């Protein structure tokens, strides 16, 4: 059967922090990355990031990008006023004029900083293809897995035989303190709305960039020596300095598997707790790389909960940054008792993209020239998709094996896009207790769905331009502010070092209290 008009044009995929991972945000190369043990190479003067762009090319690229975002992006001035954005674009032009052009690396940094000011986590710049390919062998990556907690950098893991250990704290990298790195790199990291607290989650490892921010942007900002110098502090307070050879992207990826590509079908697990409790962990909603019928995953889980008489469910979404609509809507159907929408509207700023057809691409080709009859023009001059053409605003039927017991959701800074949408709409639909950390994302509804990829000529930097703005069926929430947990139970330096899980411990304690 040929696809229906509805499925061809209007089934939008809600992308989040876990959805466009490094392999997507940086164009795929036809050559194979070197094996993990292959020698990485230093960044040099002939490196693709040093390729020079003329003043004219930069000026034309800026004009194209600026106009496209202003015309197409439905949240362009949602959180930042137009004067601020105009000044940011103008600053690139002034630097371009002073320096008679820019290198590709410098232009990428400038563009990324402007896009971050739009405050939309789906709005990002991709490395040009040749630069992305070079990063496979660049000695730009620390041979570690590390994260930032409470504004401090903690090593999670290191290769066997490494002189550093899990639990050691990184005080500085190549002479730059962690505070200095955060100050320098945060301006390049986009967030939804005013959720600046989530930027630290991207510093050490990210599924959105090629490495963490320190690697992805740091190699463009500074001369990165092939041997990194780290100042460290052990859990007992001993301080020392060590040098470590940097590695290429593939070796780094092997150490940071959690920042890589995950598929929904492999990201769902159920753990029983006692006689009547369970933990359902869903680490991603990404269901477009290896798609499955989501009911084949959720169905057996909820049938087991029902047949075993378990009436306390802990839904662990802490590693989930979003993904595909059907995976989040499917889970919603197993957790509601009445027919209900997750979203009440999907809105485009414009349906006229004629000025950009030579530069944009998307997986949903008909979104480039959508039919006027599928939309209703609003009083604000936007275009609201009519319900008959939208899967996003469908009323969702409760599943036959739905869960009607006590629901607790574990939250974290990693939540955004589709996972934040689910948490917000569940909280509006039923009794639920949130435990963990304040989320990212926008519970009122993100700018997301179909993404246009706009390629800038000559620089070959590819920009992501969200097409839709969603309105969530989440009740009264603050636009651009993540959800606060009912019970705060964040990870800490001590809990990570001790291998404890404060949020899960708090949720299990809550079950015990409710059973008493």
Coordinates of C-alpha atoms in Angstrom, one line a residue:
X1 CA 0.0 0.0 0.0
X2 CA 1.3 3.4 -0.9
X3 CA 1.9 5.9 2.0
X4 CA -1.0 8.1 2.8
X5 CA -0.8 11.9 2.5
X6 CA -0.9 12.1 6.3
X7 CA 2.0 9.7 6.8
X8 CA 4.1 11.2 4.0
X9 CA 4.0 14.8 5.1
X10 CA 2.8 15.1 8.6
X11 CA 4.2 12.3 10.7
X12 CA 6.9 14.3 12.5
X13 CA 9.8 12.7 14.4
X14 CA 10.6 14.4 17.7
X15 CA 14.3 14.7 17.9
X16 CA 16.2 15.1 21.1
X17 CA 19.6 15.0 22.7
X18 CA 19.9 11.3 22.1
X19 CA 18.5 11.3 18.6
X20 CA 20.9 13.0 16.3
X21 CA 24.1 11.5 17.7
X22 CA 27.6 12.2 16.5
X23 CA 27.2 9.9 13.5
X24 CA 24.2 11.9 12.3
X25 CA 25.3 15.4 13.3
X26 CA 28.5 14.9 11.4
X27 CA 28.0 13.5 7.8
X28 CA 28.7 9.9 7.2
X29 CA 32.0 9.1 5.5
X30 CA 32.3 6.2 3.0
X31 CA 35.7 5.4 4.4
X32 CA 36.1 3.3 7.5
X33 CA 37.4 4.9 10.7
X34 CA 40.8 3.5 11.8
X35 CA 40.7 0.7 14.4
X36 CA 40.7 1.8 18.0
X37 CA 44.4 1.1 18.3
X38 CA 45.4 3.1 15.3
X39 CA 47.6 6.1 15.8
X40 CA 45.8 9.4 15.9
X41 CA 47.3 12.4 14.1
X42 CA 47.9 16.0 15.3
X43 CA 45.9 18.9 13.9
X44 CA 48.1 20.8 11.4
X45 CA 48.2 23.9 9.2
X46 CA 46.7 22.0 6.2
X47 CA 43.8 20.6 8.3
X48 CA 40.3 21.1 6.9
X49 CA 39.4 23.4 9.8
X50 CA 42.1 25.8 8.6
X51 CA 40.7 26.1 5.1
X52 CA 40.2 29.8 4.3
X53 CA 36.8 31.2 3.3
X54 CA 36.8 34.5 1.4
X55 CA 35.0 37.6 2.9
X56 CA 32.4 37.3 0.1
X57 CA 31.6 33.6 0.9
X58 CA 31.3 34.3 4.6
X59 CA 29.1 37.3 4.0
X60 CA 26.8 35.3 1.7
X61 CA 26.7 32.3 4.1
X62 CA 25.6 34.6 6.9
X63 CA 22.9 36.2 4.8
X64 CA 21.5 32.8 3.8
X65 CA 21.6 31.4 7.4
X66 CA 20.2 34.6 9.0
X67 CA 17.3 34.8 6.5
X68 CA 16.5 31.1 6.7
X69 CA 16.3 31.1 10.5
X70 CA 14.3 34.3 10.6
X71 CA 11.8 33.0 8.0
X72 CA 11.5 29.4 8.9
X73 CA 12.3 28.7 12.5
X74 CA 9.0 28.9 14.5
X75 CA 10.9 29.7 17.7
X76 CA 13.5 32.1 16.4
X77 CA 12.5 35.0 18.8
X78 CA 10.7 32.9 21.3
X79 CA 13.4 33.3 24.0
X80 CA 15.8 35.9 22.5
X81 CA 14.7 39.2 21.0
X82 CA 15.5 40.0 17.4
X83 CA 17.8 42.9 18.3
X84 CA 20.1 40.5 20.2
X85 CA 20.2 38.0 17.3
X86 CA 20.7 40.8 14.7
X87 CA 23.7 42.0 16.8
X88 CA 25.1 38.4 16.9
X89 CA 24.9 38.0 13.1
X90 CA 26.4 41.4 12.6
X91 CA 29.3 40.6 14.9
X92 CA 30.3 37.7 12.5
X93 CA 30.2 40.1 9.6
X94 CA 32.4 42.7 11.4
X95 CA 35.0 40.1 12.3
X96 CA 34.8 38.7 8.7
X97 CA 35.5 42.2 7.4
X98 CA 38.4 42.9 9.8
X99 CA 40.1 39.6 9.0
X100 CA 39.2 39.6 5.2
X101 CA 37.5 36.2 5.6
X102 CA 37.5 33.4 8.1
X103 CA 38.8 29.9 8.4
X104 CA 36.2 27.1 8.3
X105 CA 36.8 26.3 11.9
X106 CA 36.4 29.9 13.1
X107 CA 33.2 30.4 11.0
X108 CA 31.8 27.2 12.4
X109 CA 32.4 28.5 15.9
X110 CA 30.8 31.8 15.1
X111 CA 27.7 30.2 13.6
X112 CA 27.4 27.8 16.5
X113 CA 27.5 30.7 19.1
X114 CA 24.7 32.5 17.3
X115 CA 22.5 29.5 17.0
X116 CA 23.0 28.8 20.7
X117 CA 21.4 32.2 21.4
X118 CA 18.2 31.1 19.7
X119 CA 17.8 28.7 22.7
X120 CA 16.5 25.8 20.9
X121 CA 18.1 22.4 21.5
X122 CA 17.2 21.2 18.0
X123 CA 19.1 24.2 16.4
X124 CA 22.7 23.2 15.7
X125 CA 25.5 23.4 13.1
X126 CA 27.2 20.3 11.7
X127 CA 30.8 20.0 10.9
X128 CA 31.6 20.1 7.2
X129 CA 32.1 16.6 5.7
X130 CA 35.9 16.9 5.3
X131 CA 36.3 18.2 8.8
X132 CA 34.1 15.5 10.2
X133 CA 36.1 12.9 8.4
X134 CA 39.4 14.3 9.6
X135 CA 38.2 14.1 13.2
X136 CA 38.2 10.3 12.9
X137 CA 42.0 10.3 13.1
X138 CA 42.6 13.7 14.8
X139 CA 44.4 13.3 18.2
X140 CA 41.7 15.5 19.7
X141 CA 40.1 13.3 22.3
X142 CA 41.0 12.5 25.9
X143 CA 41.3 8.7 26.5
X144 CA 38.7 8.9 29.3
X145 CA 35.0 8.9 30.1
X146 CA 34.3 11.8 32.3
X147 CA 31.4 14.0 33.4
X148 CA 30.6 17.2 35.3
X149 CA 28.7 17.0 38.5
X150 CA 28.2 20.0 40.8
X151 CA 30.5 22.0 38.5
X152 CA 33.3 19.5 39.1
X153 CA 34.8 17.0 36.5
X154 CA 34.8 13.4 37.6
X155 CA 36.4 10.5 35.7
X156 CA 33.9 7.7 35.1
X157 CA 36.2 5.2 33.5
X158 CA 39.5 4.8 31.8
X159 CA 41.2 2.0 29.7
X160 CA 42.7 -0.9 31.5
X161 CA 46.3 0.0 32.5
X162 CA 45.6 3.7 32.5
X163 CA 47.3 5.6 35.3
X164 CA 44.0 7.4 36.1
X165 CA 41.1 5.8 37.9
X166 CA 37.4 6.1 38.1
X167 CA 36.5 8.6 40.8
X168 CA 39.6 10.8 40.2
X169 CA 38.7 14.5 39.8
X170 CA 40.0 16.5 36.8
X171 CA 41.1 20.0 38.0
X172 CA 42.5 21.2 34.7
X173 CA 43.2 20.2 31.1
X174 CA 46.2 21.7 29.4
X175 CA 46.4 24.4 32.0
X176 CA 42.7 25.4 31.7
X177 CA 40.7 24.9 34.9
X178 CA 37.3 23.2 34.6
X179 CA 35.6 26.6 35.4
X180 CA 37.6 28.2 32.6
X181 CA 36.5 25.4 30.2
X182 CA 32.9 25.8 31.2
X183 CA 33.0 29.5 30.7
X184 CA 34.6 29.2 27.3
X185 CA 32.5 26.4 25.9
X186 CA 29.0 26.9 27.3
X187 CA 28.2 29.7 24.7
X188 CA 28.4 27.1 21.9
X189 CA 26.0 24.6 23.6
X190 CA 22.3 25.1 22.7
X191 CA 19.6 24.5 25.3
X192 CA 15.8 24.7 25.2
X193 CA 14.6 28.0 26.7
X194 CA 16.3 29.0 29.9
X195 CA 17.7 25.5 30.9
X196 CA 21.3 26.6 31.2
X197 CA 21.8 24.0 33.9
X198 CA 22.0 21.2 31.3
X199 CA 25.0 22.6 29.4
X200 CA 27.4 20.7 31.7
X201 CA 25.9 17.4 30.5
X202 CA 27.6 18.0 27.0
X203 CA 31.0 18.9 28.3
X204 CA 32.7 15.5 28.6
X205 CA 30.6 13.4 26.2
X206 CA 27.7 14.1 23.9
X207 CA 25.6 12.2 21.5
X208 CA 25.0 15.5 19.7
X209 CA 28.6 16.4 18.8
X210 CA 31.7 14.5 17.7
X211 CA 32.9 14.0 21.2
X212 CA 32.1 16.2 24.2
X213 CA 32.2 20.0 24.0
X214 CA 35.8 20.0 25.2
X215 CA 36.8 17.8 22.2
X216 CA 34.3 19.0 19.6
X217 CA 34.7 22.8 20.1
X218 CA 38.0 22.8 22.0
X219 CA 40.0 21.5 19.0
X220 CA 38.6 24.5 17.1
X221 CA 39.3 27.1 19.8
X222 CA 42.8 26.1 20.9
X223 CA 45.9 24.4 19.7
X224 CA 45.4 20.9 21.1
X225 CA 48.6 19.0 21.8
X226 CA 48.7 15.3 21.0
X227 CA 49.6 14.8 24.6
X228 CA 47.2 16.2 27.1
X229 CA 48.3 17.5 30.5
X230 CA 45.8 16.9 33.3
X231 CA 45.9 18.1 36.9
X232 CA 44.1 15.5 39.0
X233 CA 42.9 15.0 42.6
X234 CA 42.1 11.6 44.1
X235 CA 39.2 10.9 46.4
X236 CA 41.5 11.2 49.4
X237 CA 42.8 14.6 48.4
X238 CA 46.1 13.7 46.8
X239 CA 46.9 16.0 43.8
X240 CA 49.2 15.2 40.9
X241 CA 49.8 16.1 37.2
X242 CA 49.9 13.5 34.4
X243 CA 50.3 13.4 30.7
X244 CA 48.1 11.3 28.5
X245 CA 48.2 10.7 24.7
X246 CA 45.1 11.9 23.0
X247 CA 43.2 9.5 20.7
X248 CA 41.0 9.5 17.6
X249 CA 37.3 9.5 17.6
X250 CA 36.8 5.8 17.3
X251 CA 39.0 5.0 20.3
X252 CA 37.2 7.7 22.3
X253 CA 33.8 6.3 21.2
X254 CA 34.7 2.9 22.6
X255 CA 35.3 4.5 26.0
X256 CA 32.1 6.5 25.8
X257 CA 29.6 4.0 24.5
X258 CA 26.7 5.7 26.4
X259 CA 27.1 8.8 24.2
X260 CA 26.8 6.8 21.0
X261 CA 23.9 5.6 18.9
X262 CA 21.1 3.7 20.7
X263 CA 17.9 2.3 19.3
X264 CA 14.6 2.0 21.1
X265 CA 14.4 -1.7 20.6
X266 CA 17.6 -2.2 22.6
X267 CA 16.9 0.4 25.2
X268 CA 14.0 -1.0 27.2
X269 CA 14.4 -3.2 30.3
X270 CA 12.3 -4.3 33.3
X271 CA 13.6 -5.1 36.7
X272 CA 11.3 -6.5 39.5
X273 CA 11.5 -5.1 43.0
X274 CA 10.1 -7.2 45.7
X275 CA 6.6 -8.6 45.3
X276 CA 4.8 -5.6 43.9
X277 CA 7.3 -3.1 42.4
X278 CA 9.3 -2.8 39.2
X279 CA 11.6 -0.4 37.4
X280 CA 11.0 0.2 33.7
X281 CA 14.0 1.8 32.1
X282 CA 13.6 3.4 28.7
X283 CA 16.9 5.0 27.6
X284 CA 15.8 6.4 24.2
X285 CA 12.7 6.8 22.0
X286 CA 14.8 6.7 18.8
X287 CA 13.0 4.2 16.6
X288 CA 13.9 5.3 13.1
X289 CA 17.3 3.6 12.5
X290 CA 16.0 0.1 13.3
X291 CA 12.3 0.6 13.6
X292 CA 10.0 -1.8 15.4
X293 CA 6.3 -1.9 16.3
X294 CA 6.6 -0.3 19.8
X295 CA 3.8 -2.5 21.1
X296 CA 6.0 -5.5 20.6
X297 CA 8.3 -4.0 23.1
X298 CA 5.9 -2.4 25.6
X299 CA 3.1 -5.0 25.4
X300 CA 5.0 -7.9 27.1
X301 CA 6.3 -5.5 29.8
X302 CA 2.9 -4.2 30.8
X303 CA 1.2 -7.6 30.4
X304 CA 3.8 -9.0 32.9
X305 CA 3.1 -6.1 35.3
X306 CA -0.6 -6.8 35.2
X307 CA -0.4 -10.6 35.4
X308 CA 2.0 -10.4 38.4
X309 CA -0.1 -7.9 40.2
X310 CA 2.6 -5.2 40.5
X311 CA 1.1 -1.9 41.5
X312 CA 4.2 0.3 41.9
X313 CA 6.1 1.3 38.8
X314 CA 9.3 3.3 38.7
X315 CA 9.8 4.7 35.1
X316 CA 13.5 5.5 34.7
X317 CA 13.9 8.1 31.9
X318 CA 17.1 9.7 33.1
X319 CA 19.2 8.7 30.0
X320 CA 16.4 9.5 27.6
X321 CA 16.7 12.7 25.5
X322 CA 13.8 12.0 23.1
X323 CA 13.5 10.3 19.8
X324 CA 10.5 9.1 17.8
X325 CA 6.9 10.1 18.3
X326 CA 5.5 6.6 18.2
X327 CA 7.8 5.4 21.0
X328 CA 6.8 8.2 23.4
X329 CA 3.1 8.1 22.4
X330 CA 3.1 4.3 22.7
X331 CA 4.4 4.5 26.3
X332 CA 1.9 7.2 27.1
X333 CA -0.9 4.8 26.0
X334 CA 0.1 2.3 28.7
X335 CA 0.1 4.9 31.5
X336 CA -3.2 6.7 31.0
X337 CA -6.8 5.6 31.8
X338 CA -8.7 7.9 29.5
X339 CA -8.3 8.9 25.8
X340 CA -6.1 11.9 25.7
X341 CA -3.8 14.0 23.4
X342 CA -0.1 14.5 24.1
X343 CA 0.0 17.6 21.9
X344 CA -2.7 20.1 21.1
X345 CA -1.1 21.9 18.1
X346 CA 1.8 21.7 15.6
X347 CA 2.5 25.0 14.0
X348 CA 4.8 26.2 11.1
X349 CA 6.0 29.8 10.9
X350 CA 5.8 29.7 7.1
X351 CA 4.8 27.2 4.4
X352 CA 6.7 29.2 1.7
X353 CA 10.3 27.8 1.4
X354 CA 10.9 28.7 -2.2
X355 CA 13.9 30.9 -1.4
X356 CA 15.7 28.0 0.1
X357 CA 14.9 25.0 -1.9
X358 CA 18.3 24.9 -3.5
X359 CA 19.9 24.6 0.0
X360 CA 17.6 22.5 2.2
X361 CA 17.0 18.8 2.5
X362 CA 15.0 16.7 4.9
X363 CA 13.7 13.2 5.3
X364 CA 10.2 14.6 4.9
X365 CA 10.5 16.0 1.4
X366 CA 6.9 17.2 1.1
X367 CA 7.4 19.4 4.1
X368 CA 9.5 21.7 1.8
X369 CA 6.4 22.5 -0.3
X370 CA 3.4 21.6 1.9
X371 CA -0.1 22.0 0.5
X372 CA -1.9 25.2 1.8
X373 CA -5.1 23.3 2.4
X374 CA -3.5 21.3 5.2
X375 CA -3.1 24.4 7.4
X376 CA -5.1 27.1 9.0
X377 CA -3.5 30.5 9.2
X378 CA -3.6 31.9 12.7
X379 CA -4.2 35.5 13.8
X380 CA -0.4 35.7 14.5
X381 CA 0.3 34.8 10.8
X382 CA 1.6 31.3 11.6
X383 CA 0.2 28.1 10.0
X384 CA -1.5 25.5 12.2
X385 CA -1.6 22.0 10.9
X386 CA -5.2 20.8 10.7
X387 CA -5.9 17.8 12.9
X388 CA -6.9 15.5 10.1
X389 CA -3.4 15.7 8.7
X390 CA -1.4 15.4 12.0
X391 CA -0.4 12.3 13.9
X392 CA 1.0 14.4 16.7
X393 CA -2.3 15.7 17.9
X394 CA -4.2 12.4 17.7
X395 CA -6.1 11.4 20.7
X396 CA -4.3 8.4 22.2
X397 CA -6.3 5.4 23.3
X398 CA -5.3 3.7 26.6
X399 CA -3.8 0.3 26.0
X400 CA -5.7 -2.8 27.2
X401 CA -2.8 -3.7 29.5
X402 CA -2.4 -0.2 30.8
X403 CA -0.8 0.4 34.2
X404 CA -3.2 2.0 36.8
X405 CA -1.0 1.7 39.9
X406 CA 1.3 4.2 41.5
X407 CA 3.8 5.8 39.1
X408 CA 7.1 7.3 39.9
X409 CA 9.3 8.8 37.2
X410 CA 13.1 9.3 37.6
X411 CA 14.3 12.5 35.9
X412 CA 17.6 14.1 35.1
X413 CA 19.3 17.0 33.2
X414 CA 19.5 14.6 30.2
X415 CA 15.7 14.8 29.7
X416 CA 14.7 17.0 26.8
X417 CA 12.4 17.0 23.8
X418 CA 10.3 13.9 23.6
X419 CA 11.1 12.6 27.1
X420 CA 10.3 16.0 28.7
X421 CA 7.1 16.1 26.7
X422 CA 6.1 12.7 28.0
X423 CA 6.9 13.5 31.6
X424 CA 5.0 16.8 31.4
X425 CA 1.9 15.3 29.7
X426 CA 1.8 12.4 32.1
X427 CA 1.9 14.7 35.0
X428 CA -1.1 16.6 33.6
X429 CA -2.9 13.3 32.9
X430 CA -2.5 11.4 36.2
X431 CA -0.9 11.2 39.6
X432 CA 2.8 10.9 39.3
X433 CA 5.8 11.6 41.5
X434 CA 9.0 12.9 39.9
X435 CA 12.3 12.1 41.6
X436 CA 15.8 13.1 40.6
X437 CA 17.0 16.3 38.9
X438 CA 15.4 19.2 37.1
X439 CA 14.9 18.3 33.5
X440 CA 16.0 20.1 30.3
X441 CA 13.6 20.5 27.4
X442 CA 10.4 22.6 27.3
X443 CA 7.3 21.1 28.9
X444 CA 5.2 23.7 27.1
X445 CA 6.4 22.2 23.8
X446 CA 9.6 22.4 21.8
X447 CA 10.4 23.5 18.3
X448 CA 11.2 20.2 16.7
X449 CA 9.6 17.6 14.5
X450 CA 10.7 17.7 10.9
X451 CA 14.2 19.3 10.6
X452 CA 15.4 21.1 7.5
X453 CA 19.2 20.7 6.8
X454 CA 20.4 23.9 5.3
X455 CA 23.9 23.6 3.6
X456 CA 25.9 26.7 3.3
X457 CA 27.8 26.9 0.0
X458 CA 31.5 26.6 -0.1
X459 CA 31.9 26.4 3.7
X460 CA 29.7 23.2 3.5
X461 CA 28.6 23.8 7.1
X462 CA 25.1 22.2 7.5
X463 CA 22.6 23.8 9.7
X464 CA 19.6 22.3 11.4
X465 CA 16.4 24.3 11.2
X466 CA 13.3 23.0 13.1
X467 CA 10.1 23.4 11.1
X468 CA 7.4 22.8 13.7
X469 CA 6.5 24.3 17.1
X470 CA 4.5 22.0 19.3
X471 CA 2.0 22.9 22.0
X472 CA 1.9 20.1 24.6
X473 CA -1.2 19.1 26.5
X474 CA 0.7 19.6 29.7
X475 CA -1.5 22.1 31.6
X476 CA 0.0 25.3 33.1
X477 CA 3.8 25.1 32.8
X478 CA 6.5 27.7 32.4
X479 CA 7.6 28.1 28.8
X480 CA 11.3 27.2 28.4
X481 CA 11.8 26.0 32.0
X482 CA 12.5 22.3 32.8
X483 CA 10.4 20.3 35.2
X484 CA 11.3 20.3 38.8
X485 CA 11.2 17.0 40.6
X486 CA 8.8 16.5 43.6
X487 CA 11.7 14.9 45.4
X488 CA 15.2 16.2 44.6
X489 CA 17.7 13.3 44.5
X490 CA 20.6 14.4 42.2
X491 CA 23.8 12.6 41.5
X492 CA 26.7 13.9 43.5
X493 CA 30.5 13.5 43.5
X494 CA 30.2 11.2 46.5
X495 CA 27.3 9.1 45.1
X496 CA 29.2 8.5 41.8
X497 CA 32.4 7.6 43.6
X498 CA 30.5 5.2 45.9
X499 CA 28.4 3.7 43.1
X500 CA 25.2 4.8 44.7
X501 CA 22.0 5.9 42.8
X502 CA 20.2 8.6 45.0
X503 CA 17.2 8.9 42.7
X504 CA 16.5 5.1 42.5
X505 CA 17.1 4.8 46.3
X506 CA 14.6 7.5 47.0
X507 CA 12.0 5.9 44.7
X508 CA 12.4 2.5 46.3
X509 CA 12.1 4.1 49.7
X510 CA 8.9 5.8 48.6
X511 CA 7.5 2.4 47.6
X512 CA 8.4 1.0 51.0
X513 CA 6.8 3.9 52.8
X514 CA 3.6 3.6 50.7
X515 CA 3.4 -0.2 51.5
X516 CA 3.8 0.3 55.2

